[in-house]
Structures are given as C-alpha cells and as structure tokens.
C-alpha cells in the first residue's frame, strides 16, 4: 500500500531490527563489493508489486466495489488508514491499489510501488548507489506492522511517484500468477509502462541496476516493466492479457468505466487489453 504521511517515531535502526524476521522479501544484506562506478551485482528492486490510482474517497470506494463485482480477487479490503483509504484488487500477477485521498494531502494521481529485494541493508545499499531517499515509514494495524516503505527523492513529481515498499502481512490471494475466472476475462498483466525524462533516468538506472533500464525489464516475478523516454515523469498503461477483448470491454463498460477500442480507463490508470490465453 502507498506510503503514509505520518513517519515512524522509532529510528530506522530500530525499525530494521523489528522487521528482521520472516518476510516476503530477502533479509540478506548487500555484498558491497562493487567499486565506485561499477554496476551493482545485488538487486535492490525485487519486482513491481502494485500500481495505484488515487481518487476521492467516494469515487475510490465505488470503483473498488465495482472491480470486485467482476469476480476479481481482493488483494486487501478497502479500509481507512487515516490520511487515506485503500483497497487492493489482484490482476493475476500484480495488485491495483484503489486509493481514496484528499489531493491536498496526497497530490499524486498514481504510484508505481516496487517490492525491495532486501529489508536489512536497504538504506545502506541506496546510499551506496547514491540514490537520495527519505526515511523508512511504517504502517501498523492492531499492533502489527503491515508494510514499510521508503520514498526515492528524485522519483516524485506532482502527479506520479515511484517508491519501494515491503509488505509483512500474508496476502489474501494464492501464489498463482494467473487470475481466477472473472467476468472481464483478465488473465494477468504482461507489462507496465513508465515514462521518464532525462532528469529522472540516472536515478532510475542506479535504483534498478543490475537490470538495464529500458523496455522489457524482466524481474522474474510480476509483469515486465518498460521505462520509456518522455519529457515528463508519469505512469503509463498496464498491458492486461484477457480471454477476449470484446467481452472484457463489455464487462468494464457494464460497471461504468470508460472504454475505447482496446483499452479501459480505471481511475487514473489505463489498461490496454491484449487477447491471450494461459488458462
């Protein structure tokens, strides 16, 4: 889930000790054996975990309920987290977060959230790569840690942000990367587009290394990521594989979403529909 505006009262060191137990990401520390200017051999980015669309709370609640009505899996229930509300919808191999928030509190319209490949040693590895970042932030519920996230300073704009977030609660969905049968016929997401200009690409390259920055970035889990050239910094489309494009369009239109020939607008995120089969 997307980062909160409330910061940890504890220090980063205390947080890392508290979160050093079992988690869905590796706790291994980086090797740190690469010299200055060398390409890091340790990955700091695990995979693209979720993409967020930010709307008003009423619109977000309606959209979340509509998507779930299609038979899509609930990644996490729509809940109030204080400065924002959020619910997750599973699209096979990635989560779509539907967020409700006041734009004066959270101005970004969309987020791309990557799971880090490590928790212990994460801050040190970002520093070693010369990636400027904020403090670790945590969200707790009923006394347990739900997730910890960190902002990357150069990857934030007025409308879009890329962040790292490690989740510590077992997911509500199974391990299969393919969505179960649903009214829209969604199978999975083949790739996600991100547009980044020259000013953002050096930081992105240092963050993503040793995976080369560009089109077809394969993390081994979740969809591929395409970092495309652009004048701004923005979330592009999710390329969604469906059983039948015409049937998918009809299903999305049936819940009131804007559809075009091969795409649908889900809040602030565009889904490009691609016919395919993996069932």
Coordinates of C-alpha atoms in Angstrom, one line a residue:
X1 CA 0.0 0.0 0.0
X2 CA 1.1 3.5 -0.6
X3 CA 3.1 5.4 1.9
X4 CA 1.6 7.4 4.7
X5 CA 2.4 11.0 5.6
X6 CA 3.0 10.0 9.2
X7 CA 6.6 9.0 9.9
X8 CA 8.0 6.4 12.3
X9 CA 8.5 7.5 15.8
X10 CA 11.3 5.0 16.1
X11 CA 14.7 5.3 14.3
X12 CA 15.5 3.4 11.1
X13 CA 17.8 1.2 13.0
X14 CA 15.1 0.2 15.5
X15 CA 12.7 -0.5 12.6
X16 CA 15.1 -2.7 10.7
X17 CA 15.7 -4.8 13.9
X18 CA 11.9 -5.1 14.4
X19 CA 11.4 -6.2 10.8
X20 CA 14.3 -8.6 10.6
X21 CA 12.1 -11.6 11.0
X22 CA 10.4 -13.7 8.2
X23 CA 9.1 -11.5 5.4
X24 CA 8.2 -11.8 1.7
X25 CA 11.5 -10.2 0.8
X26 CA 15.0 -11.3 1.5
X27 CA 16.7 -10.0 4.6
X28 CA 20.2 -10.6 3.2
X29 CA 22.5 -7.6 3.3
X30 CA 24.2 -6.4 0.1
X31 CA 27.6 -7.6 -0.7
X32 CA 29.0 -4.1 -1.2
X33 CA 32.0 -5.5 -3.2
X34 CA 31.4 -3.3 -6.2
X35 CA 33.9 -0.4 -6.6
X36 CA 33.0 3.2 -7.4
X37 CA 31.3 3.4 -10.8
X38 CA 30.8 -0.4 -11.1
X39 CA 27.4 -1.8 -11.9
X40 CA 26.0 -3.3 -8.6
X41 CA 25.6 -7.1 -8.7
X42 CA 23.0 -7.0 -5.9
X43 CA 19.4 -6.1 -6.8
X44 CA 17.7 -3.6 -4.6
X45 CA 14.4 -3.8 -6.6
X46 CA 12.6 -7.2 -6.4
X47 CA 9.6 -6.7 -8.7
X48 CA 6.7 -4.3 -9.4
X49 CA 4.2 -5.1 -6.6
X50 CA 1.4 -2.7 -7.3
X51 CA 0.2 0.3 -9.2
X52 CA -2.0 2.9 -7.5
X53 CA -4.9 5.1 -8.8
X54 CA -5.7 8.0 -6.4
X55 CA -9.3 9.3 -6.4
X56 CA -11.7 10.9 -4.0
X57 CA -12.8 8.6 -1.2
X58 CA -16.3 8.2 -2.6
X59 CA -15.1 7.5 -6.1
X60 CA -12.4 5.1 -4.8
X61 CA -14.9 3.1 -2.8
X62 CA -17.3 2.8 -5.7
X63 CA -14.5 1.8 -8.1
X64 CA -13.1 -0.8 -5.7
X65 CA -16.6 -2.4 -5.2
X66 CA -17.2 -2.4 -9.0
X67 CA -13.9 -4.1 -9.8
X68 CA -14.5 -6.8 -7.1
X69 CA -18.0 -7.3 -8.5
X70 CA -16.4 -8.6 -11.7
X71 CA -15.0 -11.5 -9.7
X72 CA -11.5 -10.2 -9.3
X73 CA -9.7 -11.2 -6.2
X74 CA -9.5 -8.8 -3.3
X75 CA -5.8 -8.3 -2.5
X76 CA -6.7 -6.4 0.7
X77 CA -10.0 -4.9 1.9
X78 CA -10.9 -1.3 1.3
X79 CA -10.1 0.3 4.7
X80 CA -9.4 3.7 6.3
X81 CA -5.8 4.4 7.1
X82 CA -6.2 7.9 8.5
X83 CA -4.8 10.2 5.8
X84 CA -6.1 8.0 3.0
X85 CA -8.2 4.9 2.4
X86 CA -7.2 2.0 0.2
X87 CA -8.3 -1.3 -1.2
X88 CA -6.3 -3.7 -3.5
X89 CA -7.5 -5.7 -6.5
X90 CA -5.5 -8.6 -7.8
X91 CA -4.9 -8.7 -11.6
X92 CA -3.3 -12.1 -11.6
X93 CA 0.4 -11.1 -11.1
X94 CA 0.1 -7.5 -9.8
X95 CA -2.1 -5.6 -7.5
X96 CA -4.1 -2.5 -8.5
X97 CA -4.5 -0.2 -5.5
X98 CA -7.6 2.0 -5.4
X99 CA -6.8 4.9 -3.1
X100 CA -9.2 7.5 -1.7
X101 CA -7.4 10.7 -0.6
X102 CA -7.7 14.4 -0.5
X103 CA -5.4 15.8 -3.3
X104 CA -4.2 18.5 -0.9
X105 CA -2.8 15.7 1.3
X106 CA -1.7 13.3 -1.4
X107 CA -1.4 15.2 -4.7
X108 CA 0.0 12.3 -6.8
X109 CA -2.6 10.7 -9.1
X110 CA -0.8 7.5 -9.5
X111 CA 2.1 5.5 -8.0
X112 CA 4.3 2.5 -9.0
X113 CA 5.4 0.6 -6.0
X114 CA 8.2 -1.9 -6.2
X115 CA 9.0 -4.6 -3.6
X116 CA 12.6 -4.3 -2.4
X117 CA 14.8 -7.4 -2.7
X118 CA 16.0 -6.8 0.8
X119 CA 15.0 -5.1 4.0
X120 CA 18.1 -5.3 6.2
X121 CA 20.7 -3.2 4.5
X122 CA 18.2 -1.4 2.2
X123 CA 19.1 2.1 3.4
X124 CA 22.8 1.4 3.2
X125 CA 22.5 0.0 -0.3
X126 CA 20.5 3.0 -1.5
X127 CA 23.2 5.3 0.0
X128 CA 25.9 3.3 -1.7
X129 CA 24.2 3.8 -5.1
X130 CA 23.9 7.5 -4.4
X131 CA 20.1 7.3 -4.5
X132 CA 18.7 10.0 -2.4
X133 CA 15.8 8.9 -0.2
X134 CA 13.5 9.7 2.7
X135 CA 13.2 7.9 6.0
X136 CA 11.6 4.5 6.3
X137 CA 7.9 4.8 7.0
X138 CA 5.7 2.1 8.5
X139 CA 2.0 1.4 8.7
X140 CA 0.7 -0.6 11.7
X141 CA -2.7 -2.1 12.3
X142 CA -3.8 -3.7 15.6
X143 CA -0.2 -3.5 16.8
X144 CA 1.3 -5.4 13.9
X145 CA 3.4 -4.0 11.1
X146 CA 1.6 -4.1 7.7
X147 CA 4.3 -2.6 5.5
X148 CA 7.4 -0.4 5.5
X149 CA 8.1 2.0 2.6
X150 CA 10.7 4.5 1.6
X151 CA 10.5 7.4 -0.8
X152 CA 13.0 8.0 -3.6
X153 CA 13.6 11.7 -3.7
X154 CA 14.2 12.1 -7.4
X155 CA 11.3 9.9 -8.4
X156 CA 8.5 12.1 -7.2
X157 CA 6.5 14.6 -9.3
X158 CA 3.3 16.5 -8.9
X159 CA 1.3 13.6 -10.4
X160 CA 3.4 10.4 -10.1
X161 CA 5.7 8.7 -7.7
X162 CA 7.9 5.5 -7.7
X163 CA 8.6 4.1 -4.2
X164 CA 9.8 0.9 -2.5
X165 CA 7.5 -0.9 -0.1
X166 CA 8.0 -4.2 1.7
X167 CA 4.8 -5.9 2.9
X168 CA 4.7 -8.1 6.1
X169 CA 1.1 -9.4 6.1
X170 CA 0.3 -12.7 4.2
X171 CA -1.7 -11.8 1.1
X172 CA -5.3 -12.6 0.6
X173 CA -4.6 -14.3 -2.7
X174 CA -2.9 -17.5 -3.6
X175 CA 0.5 -17.9 -5.3
X176 CA -0.8 -18.4 -8.8
X177 CA 0.3 -15.6 -11.2
X178 CA -2.9 -16.1 -13.2
X179 CA -6.2 -14.5 -12.2
X180 CA -9.1 -17.0 -11.5
X181 CA -12.1 -16.9 -13.9
X182 CA -13.7 -13.5 -13.8
X183 CA -16.3 -11.5 -15.8
X184 CA -13.7 -9.4 -17.5
X185 CA -11.6 -12.5 -18.5
X186 CA -8.5 -10.9 -17.0
X187 CA -5.5 -13.4 -17.0
X188 CA -2.6 -11.2 -15.9
X189 CA -0.5 -8.1 -16.7
X190 CA 2.2 -8.7 -19.3
X191 CA 3.9 -5.3 -18.8
X192 CA 3.7 -1.9 -17.3
X193 CA 4.8 1.4 -18.9
X194 CA 6.6 4.2 -17.1
X195 CA 7.6 7.4 -18.8
X196 CA 10.8 9.1 -17.6
X197 CA 12.7 12.1 -19.0
X198 CA 16.4 12.6 -18.9
X199 CA 16.4 14.2 -15.5
X200 CA 14.8 11.0 -13.9
X201 CA 16.6 8.3 -15.8
X202 CA 20.0 8.4 -14.0
X203 CA 18.4 7.8 -10.6
X204 CA 16.1 5.1 -12.1
X205 CA 19.1 3.4 -13.6
X206 CA 21.0 3.3 -10.3
X207 CA 18.0 2.0 -8.5
X208 CA 17.2 -0.7 -11.0
X209 CA 20.8 -2.0 -11.5
X210 CA 22.0 -4.6 -12.4
X211 CA 18.8 -4.9 -14.6
X212 CA 19.4 -2.5 -17.5
X213 CA 17.0 0.4 -17.7
X214 CA 14.7 0.3 -20.7
X215 CA 12.0 -1.7 -22.4
X216 CA 11.3 -5.3 -21.4
X217 CA 12.8 -5.2 -17.9
X218 CA 12.2 -8.7 -16.5
X219 CA 12.3 -9.1 -12.7
X220 CA 11.4 -12.7 -12.7
X221 CA 8.2 -12.0 -10.9
X222 CA 5.2 -9.8 -11.7
X223 CA 4.9 -8.0 -15.1
X224 CA 7.8 -6.7 -17.1
X225 CA 8.4 -3.0 -16.9
X226 CA 9.0 -0.7 -19.8
X227 CA 10.8 2.6 -18.9
X228 CA 10.1 4.7 -22.0
X229 CA 11.5 8.1 -22.9
X230 CA 9.4 11.1 -22.3
X231 CA 9.5 14.8 -21.4
X232 CA 7.8 14.2 -18.0
X233 CA 7.5 11.6 -15.4
X234 CA 4.3 9.6 -15.4
X235 CA 2.6 6.2 -15.1
X236 CA 1.8 4.7 -18.5
X237 CA -0.5 1.8 -19.3
X238 CA -0.8 -1.6 -17.9
X239 CA -0.9 -4.2 -20.7
X240 CA -3.5 -6.6 -19.5
X241 CA -4.0 -10.1 -21.0
X242 CA -7.6 -11.1 -21.3
X243 CA -9.5 -14.1 -22.7
X244 CA -11.4 -11.9 -25.2
X245 CA -11.0 -8.2 -25.8
X246 CA -14.6 -7.6 -26.8
X247 CA -16.0 -9.4 -23.8
X248 CA -13.6 -7.5 -21.5
X249 CA -14.7 -4.2 -22.9
X250 CA -18.4 -5.1 -22.4
X251 CA -17.6 -6.2 -18.7
X252 CA -15.8 -2.9 -18.0
X253 CA -18.5 -0.8 -19.7
X254 CA -21.1 -2.7 -17.6
X255 CA -19.6 -1.3 -14.4
X256 CA -19.5 2.3 -15.9
X257 CA -15.8 2.6 -16.8
X258 CA -14.8 4.5 -20.0
X259 CA -13.8 2.0 -22.7
X260 CA -12.2 2.5 -26.2
X261 CA -11.3 0.1 -28.9
X262 CA -8.7 -1.9 -26.9
X263 CA -8.4 0.0 -23.6
X264 CA -10.2 1.0 -20.5
X265 CA -9.6 3.8 -18.0
X266 CA -9.6 2.7 -14.4
X267 CA -9.5 5.8 -12.3
X268 CA -6.2 7.4 -13.4
X269 CA -4.6 4.2 -14.8
X270 CA -5.1 3.0 -18.4
X271 CA -5.5 -0.7 -19.1
X272 CA -4.6 -1.8 -22.6
X273 CA -6.4 -5.1 -23.4
X274 CA -4.5 -7.8 -25.2
X275 CA -6.0 -11.1 -26.2
X276 CA -4.2 -14.2 -25.0
X277 CA -4.6 -17.4 -23.1
X278 CA -2.8 -19.0 -20.2
X279 CA -5.6 -21.0 -18.5

